[in-house]
Amino acid sequence: MLDLMQAMLGLYDIDRKIMRGRDRLGEMTGAVHAQEKNIEAAREKARTVEKTLKDKMFATDRLNMDMRAAEAEIGEQERKLKNIKNQKEYRIVTDRIKELKIKADEAESAVLAGMEEIERLQEQMNACHQAVGEEELKLAGSRRSAQEEADRIKARHAELLHERKRAVKLVEEFDATAYQAYDHALKRTKGDPLAEMSMDGICQSCFRRQNSNVMNIVHIGKDVKNCRCQGCGRILHVKNMVRENAS
Ligand SMILES: [Zn+2]
């Protein structure tokens, strides 16, 4: 009774399409999720650079203030120098000026280095913001196309469920218990209930060789409940038998 197996293969084909649709929906959700993660990583990087930049600006401001304070004191000390009476006092003040000049020079170098660093960080921050913007654009595009594809898949899914009902009915018309066997195998194999058996009795899914009893039943193709692979439990069919009348 080839027609039963053919009806079952028709059902199997529909189920595979349903599964592929579901897999594709899952993939798309995963891809969008991965892009969302990329954006979060880009934002995090931007935040880190922003924080470093703020700290650097604060530190550079402080150095600038130190430099100005040293310069102001140099001015004071130089004014003091004009009214000095003795050698000892003169030395104290000139030493202090020297010390202050070193301090002011050091602060100035640090301010210049800080400003360069600030410029570099600002460029880096701009690049980060640009990267975030680009990722957001990409995500918006992906979301749009994913939504369009998901809509198509869902519309097709509704059709497939309809086709499936008809296919189930057809199988049940041939053999009331055949669908139960199919459904059992469907659940057990998580959506891959049929397998081909080679002419010498080997299941093409798990490669278990069937005993002669099962082989005979499969070749006849009538008793679906007992067409199950002894290894993986899939319903076995012989390819050439069904191909002749398929499509
Ligand atoms: Zn098997």
XYZ file of C-alpha atoms and ligand atoms in Angstrom:
248
model
C 0.000 0.000 0.000
C 2.284 2.690 -1.292
C -0.273 5.407 -0.953
C -0.238 5.403 2.814
C 3.505 5.933 2.868
C 3.130 8.629 0.256
C 0.493 10.387 2.327
C 2.800 10.158 5.292
C 5.705 11.575 3.337
C 3.459 14.448 2.313
C 2.722 15.110 5.959
C 6.405 14.792 6.789
C 7.250 17.345 4.121
C 4.779 19.819 5.632
C 6.149 19.208 9.111
C 9.668 19.841 7.906
C 8.591 23.131 6.384
C 6.947 24.074 9.686
C 10.133 23.172 11.552
C 12.306 25.119 9.139
C 10.083 28.153 9.624
C 10.372 27.851 13.388
C 14.137 27.397 13.176
C 14.403 30.457 10.965
C 12.350 32.544 13.407
C 14.671 31.392 16.189
C 17.735 32.232 14.127
C 16.461 35.713 13.366
C 15.662 36.387 17.005
C 19.167 35.198 17.861
C 20.746 37.444 15.233
C 18.820 40.509 16.454
C 19.770 39.644 20.013
C 23.451 39.407 19.040
C 23.230 42.855 17.429
C 21.598 44.274 20.543
C 24.529 42.919 22.503
C 26.945 44.589 20.080
C 25.222 47.906 20.669
C 25.353 47.470 24.410
C 29.090 46.695 24.138
C 29.622 49.788 21.955
C 27.684 51.949 24.454
C 29.658 50.524 27.348
C 32.900 51.350 25.565
C 31.665 54.902 24.931
C 30.791 55.265 28.625
C 34.251 54.060 29.664
C 35.973 56.523 27.328
C 33.671 59.318 28.543
C 34.560 58.599 32.139
C 38.301 58.501 31.379
C 37.937 61.783 29.511
C 36.121 63.451 32.419
C 38.762 62.258 34.893
C 41.528 63.480 32.617
C 39.884 66.905 32.240
C 39.506 67.209 35.987
C 43.130 66.197 36.614
C 44.380 68.597 33.928
C 42.372 71.434 35.467
C 44.013 70.746 38.798
C 47.467 70.805 37.215
C 46.627 74.065 35.509
C 45.660 75.563 38.861
C 48.914 74.301 40.392
C 50.847 75.882 37.573
C 49.109 79.229 38.009
C 49.566 79.144 41.767
C 53.292 78.502 41.287
C 53.543 81.338 38.757
C 51.705 83.708 41.071
C 54.028 82.845 43.909
C 57.051 83.331 41.659
C 55.760 86.881 41.027
C 55.422 87.492 44.747
C 58.863 86.138 45.511
C 60.398 88.250 42.760
C 58.785 91.370 44.246
C 60.144 90.377 47.637
C 63.615 90.061 46.139
C 63.732 93.815 45.410
C 63.595 94.753 49.087
C 66.004 92.218 50.451
C 68.748 93.475 52.766
C 70.992 90.518 53.484
C 72.660 87.658 51.685
C 71.014 84.919 53.705
C 67.490 86.126 53.002
C 68.410 86.593 49.335
C 69.446 82.961 49.096
C 66.281 81.701 50.725
C 64.090 83.643 48.296
C 66.088 82.738 45.158
C 66.050 79.067 46.198
C 62.301 79.274 46.616
C 61.939 80.857 43.173
C 64.040 78.085 41.617
C 61.918 75.482 43.348
C 58.714 77.180 42.180
C 59.963 77.413 38.603
C 60.670 73.695 38.557
C 57.203 73.065 39.953
C 55.585 75.384 37.381
C 57.539 73.775 34.516
C 56.550 70.299 35.625
C 52.920 71.304 35.912
C 53.031 72.933 32.491
C 54.441 69.791 30.851
C 51.794 67.719 32.565
C 49.055 70.139 31.408
C 50.296 69.924 27.799
C 50.436 66.130 27.957
C 46.975 66.150 29.538
C 45.586 68.332 26.766
C 46.979 65.998 24.122
C 45.457 63.064 25.943
C 42.117 64.917 26.176
C 42.176 65.517 22.432
C 42.924 61.861 21.779
C 40.130 60.772 24.139
C 37.671 63.166 22.503
C 38.459 61.634 19.114
C 38.054 58.193 20.601
C 34.726 59.177 22.153
C 33.456 60.559 18.848
C 34.457 57.313 17.152
C 32.609 55.382 19.866
C 29.466 57.440 19.407
C 29.684 56.955 15.680
C 30.059 53.201 16.173
C 26.968 53.173 18.407
C 25.038 55.101 15.753
C 26.122 52.694 13.039
C 25.188 49.663 15.117
C 21.798 51.220 15.853
C 21.187 51.768 12.159
C 22.197 48.204 11.380
C 19.909 46.908 14.093
C 16.981 48.974 12.855
C 17.539 47.520 9.363
C 17.811 43.976 10.674
C 14.709 44.416 12.818
C 12.750 45.641 9.825
C 13.818 42.816 7.528
C 13.430 40.246 10.308
C 9.915 41.511 10.940
C 9.049 41.274 7.251
C 10.439 37.771 7.014
C 8.731 36.762 10.256
C 5.421 38.035 8.885
C 5.899 35.944 5.743
C 6.859 32.882 7.791
C 3.863 33.316 10.083
C 1.473 33.712 7.155
C 2.991 30.617 5.552
C 2.812 28.847 8.895
C -0.939 29.405 9.042
C -1.255 27.920 5.548
C 0.978 25.004 6.476
C -1.133 24.211 9.536
C -4.129 24.114 7.257
C -2.318 21.837 4.805
C -1.193 19.714 7.706
C -4.750 19.109 8.847
C -5.616 17.833 5.397
C -2.487 15.672 5.279
C -3.267 14.163 8.696
C -6.781 13.395 7.563
C -5.462 11.708 4.439
C -3.108 9.528 6.483
C -5.909 8.614 8.867
C -8.153 7.691 5.999
C -5.644 5.060 4.978
C -4.961 3.810 8.462
C -6.415 5.193 11.668
C -3.405 4.150 13.779
C -0.742 5.284 11.301
C -0.981 8.897 12.359
C -0.563 7.928 16.005
C 2.608 6.086 15.094
C 3.791 9.101 13.116
C 2.977 11.513 15.928
C 4.745 9.309 18.450
C 7.869 9.239 16.281
C 7.545 12.984 15.663
C 7.651 13.721 19.379
C 10.299 11.179 20.119
C 12.635 12.506 17.436
C 11.809 16.188 18.020
C 10.448 16.740 14.530
C 12.191 14.196 12.309
C 9.919 11.140 12.381
C 10.708 9.437 9.073
C 13.865 7.837 7.767
C 14.793 6.010 4.637
C 15.823 2.411 4.806
C 18.325 1.199 2.233
C 17.455 -1.907 0.244
C 19.711 -3.939 2.515
C 17.819 -2.787 5.608
C 19.938 0.029 7.017
C 18.229 3.054 8.582
C 19.707 6.130 6.886
C 19.209 8.191 10.005
C 20.920 6.066 12.661
C 22.510 3.391 10.405
C 21.110 0.519 12.370
C 20.523 -2.622 10.344
C 16.954 -3.922 10.737
C 16.117 -7.543 11.243
C 14.466 -9.403 8.391
C 11.021 -9.136 9.962
C 11.125 -5.330 10.109
C 12.726 -5.202 6.660
C 9.825 -7.158 5.221
C 7.234 -4.976 6.896
C 8.958 -1.849 5.639
C 9.152 -3.183 2.104
C 5.454 -3.938 2.176
C 4.778 -0.503 3.702
C 1.369 -1.295 5.142
C 1.854 -1.786 8.829
C 3.236 1.611 9.837
C 3.235 0.892 13.585
C 5.714 -1.890 12.995
C 7.820 -0.033 10.444
C 9.791 1.596 13.207
C 13.579 1.557 13.196
C 14.919 -0.664 15.939
C 17.625 1.887 16.652
C 16.062 5.366 16.541
C 12.333 4.652 16.433
C 11.763 6.545 13.166
C 9.221 5.203 10.720
C 11.159 3.614 7.919
C 10.296 3.743 4.268
C 11.998 2.558 1.138
C 12.912 5.424 -1.118
C 12.427 3.862 -4.540
C 8.992 2.547 -3.774
C 7.561 5.941 -2.984
C 9.480 7.971 -5.524
C 7.636 6.419 -8.422
C 4.361 8.007 -7.505
C 5.633 11.072 -5.697
C 4.735 14.597 -6.864
Zn 17.106 4.494 12.782
